[in-house]
Amino acid sequence: MLAAQEAHDRFGGIVLAVATLMNFLLAVLNAHGVGMSNAKVTIVQIVITAVAAGLVYLRPPKLKVGFTWSLFALIGLLLLTSATQGFNAKCFYDMLVIPVFIMAGATLERFPVKILNQLMGVVVAVALVEMFMPSIYTAIANPLNYFTSTRSWIADAASSSGNSGGLYLGAMRAGGSQFSLADHRLGSVFLEPISLGYFALIASFAYNELYKHRPKFRLIAVGVCLFLSLAADSRIPTILILVSTLGTFVVRRPSPNFIWLVPVVIFMIALAFYLIGGSFLFGDLGERIAITFDGMAQTSLPAMLVGGVPESRIGDSGALYLIRCLGLVGAPFAIIAFAGAFSRHKASPAFVNIATAGYITVGALFGGAIFSIKTAALLGMVIGYAGMRPLALPPVEKPTRRRAVARGLQA
């Protein structure tokens, strides 16, 4: 029985690793003769998600009834917007991928820390190759070729930009890098910088909880996450890593009520920035916030209630995309559900859930990358596991004189 559970946990870690490395592996194949397309990538994503769902079938978790009802609610909202706006398969997948991995994470008896650390090692190693030997990185993966083969809008943008360096188009920030760790924004195994930044942010949530009784390990792990976020030149993830980590020291036992409060506060702050002219005061960050609020201002309330946001207004706003898929009421409900408000048990530490609620809210205001399986897999696994049992590892035992004597006698 114990061996079977260990095998299940190990398999769960492998699923997490494959989901995270999926795009890089497909990009390598694409760069070396196995042509990729959007259809092929979609099929691979669905297969990996189905395997994650298979973990739930193999070992059904004892999830709270509230999570089951929240899942039914999300499906009901998807059906409502499908009935009023037309069926959108991408909406169904994107709104259910995090819940699937939450359920998969809840099946684990032990979180696959070793596999997570090994995965982080791979991410760092590839990032260093990209930083110091970009020509080798592009020869191995060629992110630009992969994305132009699998994303039509990137193909159009690449043809007009004339970029032939092999890097993702967004690797060169207009106006120059903010942190200047490399001559371009790194993407590592994620091929593009924003996903690398978000992965580092989610990993920092996990490490802050995993190693909260092991200060040295925690410092190193979170430091690595911060390095990756800086290397990706990702401003929002970098700020959130610092704020969330500092928050663990300031508020040792945060109230679960913050899971509900944090998204509201963030949304109101963003709205205030928009109303006072955020695009003027905060540059491109203000402009990206304005995409959400301009789209909401230009859409009637009755239309938004049933997901009636025109595609032309969604742009790069994850918040508007949430409204399109789930309606105006469903969008904030989904943020809370994705953060684990309905899957966590009362005794579970609330830090990971609160931090996630903040991340998803901010991420939705600045884009749609939060729904990518590359980061959704780790997020869901962490939320699902932390809601069922303590994520934190026990403190490292310091050898005492008595133990040393005992070991000597045993020897």
Coordinates of C-alpha atoms in Angstrom, one line a residue:
M1 CA 0.0 0.0 0.0
L2 CA 2.8 2.4 0.9
A3 CA 4.8 1.5 -2.2
A4 CA 1.7 2.2 -4.3
Q5 CA 1.2 5.6 -2.8
E6 CA 4.9 6.5 -3.3
A7 CA 4.6 5.5 -6.9
H8 CA 1.4 7.6 -7.2
D9 CA 3.2 10.6 -5.7
R10 CA 6.2 10.1 -8.0
F11 CA 3.9 9.9 -11.0
G12 CA 2.2 13.1 -9.9
G13 CA 5.6 14.8 -9.9
I14 CA 6.4 13.5 -13.3
V15 CA 3.1 14.8 -14.7
L16 CA 3.9 18.2 -13.1
A17 CA 7.4 18.2 -14.8
V18 CA 6.0 17.2 -18.2
A19 CA 3.3 19.9 -18.1
T20 CA 6.0 22.5 -17.2
L21 CA 8.5 21.4 -19.8
M22 CA 5.9 20.7 -22.5
N23 CA 6.5 23.7 -24.7
F24 CA 10.3 23.4 -24.5
L25 CA 10.2 19.8 -25.5
L26 CA 7.9 20.5 -28.4
A27 CA 10.0 23.4 -29.5
V28 CA 13.1 21.2 -29.6
L29 CA 11.2 18.7 -31.8
N30 CA 10.0 21.5 -34.0
A31 CA 13.5 22.9 -34.4
H32 CA 14.8 19.4 -35.4
G33 CA 12.4 18.3 -38.1
V34 CA 9.2 17.3 -36.3
G35 CA 6.9 20.2 -37.4
M36 CA 4.5 21.5 -34.8
S37 CA 1.1 23.2 -35.3
N38 CA -1.5 24.7 -33.0
A39 CA -3.6 21.6 -33.3
K40 CA -0.7 19.3 -32.3
V41 CA 0.1 21.5 -29.2
T42 CA -3.5 21.5 -28.2
I43 CA -3.8 17.8 -28.4
V44 CA -0.6 17.4 -26.3
Q45 CA -2.0 19.8 -23.7
I46 CA -5.3 17.9 -23.5
V47 CA -3.5 14.6 -23.1
I48 CA -1.4 15.9 -20.2
T49 CA -4.4 17.4 -18.5
A50 CA -6.3 14.1 -19.0
V51 CA -3.4 12.2 -17.4
A52 CA -3.6 14.6 -14.5
A53 CA -7.3 13.9 -14.2
G54 CA -6.4 10.2 -14.3
L55 CA -4.6 10.7 -10.9
V56 CA -7.9 11.7 -9.5
Y57 CA -9.5 8.5 -10.9
L58 CA -6.7 6.3 -9.5
R59 CA -6.9 7.8 -6.0
P60 CA -10.0 9.9 -5.5
P61 CA -9.2 12.7 -3.0
K62 CA -11.5 13.6 -0.1
L63 CA -12.1 17.1 -1.3
K64 CA -14.5 19.4 0.4
V65 CA -18.1 19.5 -0.8
G66 CA -17.7 23.2 -1.4
F67 CA -15.0 22.6 -4.1
T68 CA -17.3 20.1 -5.9
W69 CA -20.1 22.7 -5.9
S70 CA -17.7 25.4 -7.1
L71 CA -16.6 23.1 -10.0
F72 CA -20.3 22.6 -10.9
A73 CA -20.8 26.3 -10.7
L74 CA -17.9 27.0 -13.1
I75 CA -19.2 24.4 -15.6
G76 CA -22.7 25.9 -15.3
L77 CA -21.3 29.4 -16.0
L78 CA -19.4 28.1 -19.0
L79 CA -22.6 26.6 -20.3
L80 CA -24.5 29.8 -19.8
T81 CA -22.0 31.9 -21.7
S82 CA -21.9 29.2 -24.4
A83 CA -25.7 29.4 -24.8
T84 CA -25.6 33.2 -25.1
Q85 CA -22.3 33.9 -26.9
G86 CA -21.6 30.6 -28.7
F87 CA -19.5 27.6 -27.7
N88 CA -15.8 28.3 -27.0
A89 CA -13.7 25.2 -26.4
K90 CA -10.7 27.3 -25.3
C91 CA -12.8 28.8 -22.5
F92 CA -13.8 25.4 -21.2
Y93 CA -10.2 24.2 -21.2
D94 CA -8.7 27.4 -19.7
M95 CA -11.3 27.6 -16.9
L96 CA -11.0 24.0 -15.9
V97 CA -7.2 23.3 -16.2
I98 CA -6.4 24.8 -12.8
P99 CA -9.2 22.9 -11.0
V100 CA -8.1 19.7 -12.6
F101 CA -4.6 20.1 -11.2
I102 CA -6.0 21.2 -7.9
M103 CA -7.7 17.8 -7.7
A104 CA -4.5 16.1 -8.9
G105 CA -2.5 17.8 -6.1
A106 CA -5.1 16.7 -3.5
T107 CA -4.4 13.0 -4.4
L108 CA -0.8 13.2 -3.3
E109 CA 0.3 12.0 0.1
R110 CA 3.6 13.7 -0.1
F111 CA 4.4 16.7 -2.2
P112 CA 7.1 15.8 -4.8
V113 CA 9.6 18.3 -3.4
K114 CA 12.6 16.5 -5.0
I115 CA 11.1 16.6 -8.5
L116 CA 10.2 20.3 -8.0
N117 CA 13.8 21.0 -7.0
Q118 CA 15.1 19.0 -10.0
L119 CA 12.6 20.9 -12.3
M120 CA 13.9 24.2 -10.9
G121 CA 17.4 23.1 -11.6
V122 CA 16.5 22.4 -15.2
V123 CA 14.9 25.8 -15.5
V124 CA 17.9 27.6 -14.0
A125 CA 20.4 25.6 -16.2
V126 CA 18.5 26.4 -19.4
A127 CA 18.2 30.1 -18.3
L128 CA 22.0 30.2 -17.8
V129 CA 22.6 28.7 -21.3
E130 CA 20.2 31.3 -22.8
M131 CA 21.9 34.1 -20.8
F132 CA 25.5 33.3 -21.7
M133 CA 25.2 31.3 -24.9
P134 CA 22.0 32.5 -26.6
S135 CA 23.0 31.1 -30.0
I136 CA 23.2 27.6 -28.5
Y137 CA 19.8 28.1 -26.9
T138 CA 18.1 29.2 -30.1
A139 CA 19.8 26.4 -32.0
I140 CA 18.3 23.9 -29.6
A141 CA 14.8 25.3 -29.2
N142 CA 14.4 28.3 -31.6
P143 CA 11.4 29.8 -29.7
L144 CA 10.5 32.2 -32.6
N145 CA 10.1 29.4 -35.1
Y146 CA 8.1 27.4 -32.6
F147 CA 5.7 30.2 -31.8
T148 CA 5.3 31.3 -35.5
S149 CA 4.4 27.6 -36.3
T150 CA 1.9 27.3 -33.5
R151 CA 0.5 30.9 -33.0
S152 CA -0.9 32.7 -36.0
W153 CA -0.8 36.1 -34.4
I154 CA 2.9 35.7 -33.6
A155 CA 3.5 34.6 -37.2
D156 CA 1.9 37.8 -38.4
A157 CA 3.9 40.0 -36.0
A158 CA 7.2 38.2 -36.8
S159 CA 6.7 38.7 -40.5
S160 CA 6.2 42.4 -40.1
S161 CA 9.0 42.9 -37.5
G162 CA 11.7 41.0 -39.4
N163 CA 13.0 39.4 -36.2
S164 CA 15.3 36.6 -37.2
G165 CA 17.3 36.1 -34.0
G166 CA 15.3 33.0 -33.0
L167 CA 14.1 34.5 -29.7
Y168 CA 10.5 35.1 -28.7
L169 CA 9.3 38.5 -30.0
G170 CA 8.8 39.9 -26.5
A171 CA 12.4 39.0 -25.5
M172 CA 13.4 42.6 -26.4
R173 CA 11.5 45.1 -24.2
A174 CA 10.7 48.3 -25.9
G175 CA 12.6 51.0 -24.1
G176 CA 15.2 48.6 -22.8
S177 CA 15.4 46.1 -19.9
Q178 CA 14.4 47.1 -16.4
F179 CA 16.9 44.8 -14.6
S180 CA 19.5 44.2 -17.3
L181 CA 20.7 40.7 -16.2
A182 CA 21.1 39.8 -19.8
D183 CA 21.0 41.5 -23.2
H184 CA 17.4 40.2 -23.5
R185 CA 14.5 39.0 -21.3
L186 CA 15.0 35.3 -20.6
G187 CA 12.4 32.6 -21.2
S188 CA 14.3 29.5 -20.3
V189 CA 12.2 26.3 -20.8
F190 CA 9.1 28.5 -21.1
L191 CA 10.4 30.1 -24.2
E192 CA 8.9 33.5 -23.3
P193 CA 9.6 35.7 -20.3
I194 CA 6.2 36.2 -18.7
S195 CA 5.7 32.5 -18.0
L196 CA 9.2 32.2 -16.6
G197 CA 8.3 35.1 -14.2
Y198 CA 5.0 33.6 -13.2
F199 CA 6.5 30.2 -12.6
A200 CA 9.2 31.7 -10.4
L201 CA 6.5 33.5 -8.5
I202 CA 4.4 30.4 -7.9
A203 CA 7.5 28.4 -6.9
S204 CA 8.3 31.1 -4.4
F205 CA 4.8 30.6 -2.8
A206 CA 5.6 26.9 -2.5
Y207 CA 9.1 27.3 -1.2
N208 CA 8.1 29.9 1.4
E209 CA 5.7 27.3 2.8
L210 CA 7.7 24.2 2.2
Y211 CA 10.8 25.5 3.9
K212 CA 9.3 27.8 6.5
H213 CA 11.0 25.7 9.2
R214 CA 14.3 25.6 7.3
P215 CA 15.5 29.2 6.9
K216 CA 18.7 28.4 4.9
F217 CA 16.9 26.3 2.4
R218 CA 14.1 28.9 2.1
L219 CA 16.6 31.7 1.5
I220 CA 18.3 29.8 -1.3
A221 CA 15.1 28.6 -2.9
V222 CA 13.3 32.0 -2.9
G223 CA 16.6 33.6 -4.0
V224 CA 16.6 31.4 -7.0
C225 CA 13.0 32.3 -7.8
L226 CA 13.9 36.0 -7.5
F227 CA 16.9 35.5 -9.9
L228 CA 14.6 33.9 -12.5
S229 CA 12.1 36.6 -12.2
L230 CA 14.7 39.3 -12.6
A231 CA 16.3 37.4 -15.5
A232 CA 12.9 37.4 -17.2
D233 CA 12.7 41.1 -16.6
S234 CA 9.2 40.5 -15.2
R235 CA 8.3 43.5 -13.0
I236 CA 5.0 42.3 -11.5
P237 CA 6.3 38.8 -10.5
T238 CA 9.4 40.3 -9.0
I239 CA 7.4 42.8 -6.9
L240 CA 5.0 40.0 -5.8
I241 CA 7.8 37.7 -4.8
L242 CA 9.3 40.4 -2.6
V243 CA 5.9 41.5 -1.2
S244 CA 4.6 37.9 -0.5
T245 CA 7.9 36.8 1.1
L246 CA 8.1 39.9 3.3
G247 CA 4.4 39.2 4.2
T248 CA 5.2 35.8 5.6
F249 CA 7.5 37.5 8.2
V250 CA 5.1 40.4 9.0
V251 CA 1.9 38.3 9.3
R252 CA 2.8 34.8 10.6
R253 CA -0.8 33.4 10.6
P254 CA -2.9 35.4 8.1
S255 CA -6.6 35.1 8.3
P256 CA -8.3 33.0 5.5
N257 CA -10.7 36.0 5.0
F258 CA -7.8 37.7 3.2
I259 CA -8.4 35.2 0.3
W260 CA -11.6 37.1 -0.4
L261 CA -10.3 40.6 0.5
V262 CA -7.0 40.7 -1.4
P263 CA -8.6 40.5 -4.9
V264 CA -11.1 43.3 -4.1
V265 CA -8.3 45.6 -2.8
I266 CA -6.1 44.9 -5.8
F267 CA -9.0 45.6 -8.2
M268 CA -9.9 48.8 -6.5
I269 CA -6.2 50.0 -6.6
A270 CA -6.0 49.2 -10.3
L271 CA -9.3 51.1 -10.9
A272 CA -7.9 54.1 -9.0
F273 CA -4.8 54.1 -11.2
Y274 CA -7.0 53.9 -14.2
L275 CA -9.2 56.8 -13.1
I276 CA -6.3 59.1 -12.4
G277 CA -4.7 58.4 -15.7
G278 CA -2.5 55.3 -15.1
S279 CA -1.2 55.2 -18.7
F280 CA 0.3 58.6 -18.2
L281 CA 1.7 58.0 -14.7
F282 CA 2.7 54.3 -15.0
G283 CA 3.7 53.9 -18.7
D284 CA 3.0 50.6 -20.3
L285 CA 1.7 49.1 -17.1
G286 CA -1.0 51.7 -16.9
E287 CA -1.8 51.1 -20.6
R288 CA -2.3 47.4 -19.9
I289 CA -4.5 48.1 -17.0
A290 CA -6.5 50.4 -19.2
I291 CA -7.3 47.5 -21.6
T292 CA -9.4 45.9 -18.9
F293 CA -11.3 49.0 -17.8
D294 CA -11.7 50.5 -21.2
G295 CA -13.3 47.2 -22.3
M296 CA -15.6 47.1 -19.3
A297 CA -16.6 50.8 -19.9
Q298 CA -17.4 50.0 -23.5
T299 CA -19.6 47.0 -22.8
S300 CA -23.0 47.1 -21.2
L301 CA -23.7 45.6 -17.8
P302 CA -26.3 43.1 -19.2
A303 CA -23.9 41.9 -21.8
M304 CA -21.1 41.4 -19.4
L305 CA -23.3 39.4 -17.0
V306 CA -23.6 36.7 -19.7
G307 CA -20.1 37.0 -21.1
G308 CA -20.9 39.4 -23.9
V309 CA -17.4 41.0 -24.3
P310 CA -16.5 41.3 -28.0
E311 CA -13.3 39.6 -28.9
S312 CA -11.9 42.8 -30.3
R313 CA -12.0 44.4 -26.8
I314 CA -10.4 41.6 -24.9
G315 CA -7.0 42.2 -26.2
D316 CA -4.4 41.1 -23.7
S317 CA -6.7 41.3 -20.7
G318 CA -7.1 38.1 -18.7
A319 CA -9.8 39.8 -16.7
L320 CA -12.0 40.5 -19.8
Y321 CA -11.3 36.9 -20.9
L322 CA -12.6 35.6 -17.6
I323 CA -15.7 37.7 -18.1
R324 CA -16.1 36.4 -21.6
C325 CA -15.9 32.8 -20.4
L326 CA -17.8 33.0 -17.1
G327 CA -19.7 36.3 -17.0
L328 CA -19.2 39.3 -14.8
V329 CA -20.2 37.4 -11.6
G330 CA -18.3 34.3 -12.6
A331 CA -15.0 36.1 -13.1
P332 CA -14.3 37.0 -9.4
F333 CA -15.8 33.7 -8.3
A334 CA -13.2 31.9 -10.5
I335 CA -10.3 33.8 -9.0
I336 CA -11.4 32.7 -5.5
A337 CA -11.9 29.1 -6.6
F338 CA -8.5 29.0 -8.4
A339 CA -6.9 30.3 -5.2
G340 CA -8.3 27.3 -3.2
A341 CA -10.9 29.1 -1.1
F342 CA -13.3 26.1 -1.6
S343 CA -10.8 23.3 -1.6
R344 CA -8.8 24.2 1.5
H345 CA -9.6 22.8 5.0
K346 CA -10.0 25.1 7.9
A347 CA -6.7 24.0 9.5
S348 CA -4.7 24.6 6.3
P349 CA -2.3 27.6 6.4
A350 CA -3.8 30.4 4.4
F351 CA -0.6 32.0 3.0
V352 CA -0.5 30.1 -0.3
N353 CA -4.2 30.7 -1.0
I354 CA -3.9 34.5 -0.2
A355 CA -0.8 34.9 -2.3
T356 CA -2.4 33.0 -5.1
A357 CA -5.5 35.1 -5.0
G358 CA -3.3 38.2 -5.3
Y359 CA -1.3 36.7 -8.2
I360 CA -4.3 35.6 -10.2
T361 CA -6.0 39.0 -9.8
V362 CA -2.9 40.9 -10.8
G363 CA -2.0 38.5 -13.6
A364 CA -5.6 38.8 -15.0
L365 CA -5.2 42.5 -15.2
F366 CA -2.0 42.3 -17.1
G367 CA -2.6 39.4 -19.5
G368 CA -3.8 35.8 -20.0
A369 CA -0.7 33.8 -19.2
I370 CA -2.2 32.7 -15.9
F371 CA -4.2 30.1 -17.8
S372 CA -1.2 28.4 -19.4
I373 CA -0.6 24.8 -18.5
K374 CA 3.1 25.6 -18.0
T375 CA 2.3 27.5 -14.8
A376 CA -1.2 26.2 -14.1
A377 CA 0.1 22.8 -13.3
L378 CA 2.4 23.9 -10.5
L379 CA -0.2 26.3 -9.2
G380 CA -2.9 23.7 -9.1
M381 CA -0.7 21.0 -7.5
V382 CA 0.4 23.4 -4.8
I383 CA -3.1 24.6 -4.0
G384 CA -4.6 21.1 -4.1
Y385 CA -1.9 19.6 -1.8
A386 CA -1.8 22.5 0.6
G387 CA -5.5 22.4 1.1
M388 CA -5.4 18.8 2.2
R389 CA -2.3 18.5 4.4
P390 CA 0.6 20.7 5.6
L391 CA 2.9 21.7 2.8
A392 CA 5.7 22.6 5.1
L393 CA 8.6 20.2 5.7
P394 CA 9.6 19.5 9.3
P395 CA 12.7 21.3 10.7
V396 CA 16.1 19.8 10.0
E397 CA 17.2 17.9 13.1
K398 CA 20.4 19.2 14.6
P399 CA 22.6 16.4 15.9
T400 CA 22.9 16.3 19.6
R401 CA 25.6 14.8 21.8
R402 CA 23.2 12.0 22.9
R403 CA 22.4 11.1 19.3
A404 CA 26.0 11.2 18.3
V405 CA 26.9 8.8 21.1
A406 CA 24.0 6.5 20.1
R407 CA 25.1 6.4 16.5
G408 CA 28.7 5.6 17.7
L409 CA 27.4 2.7 19.8
Q410 CA 25.3 1.4 16.9
A411 CA 28.3 1.5 14.7

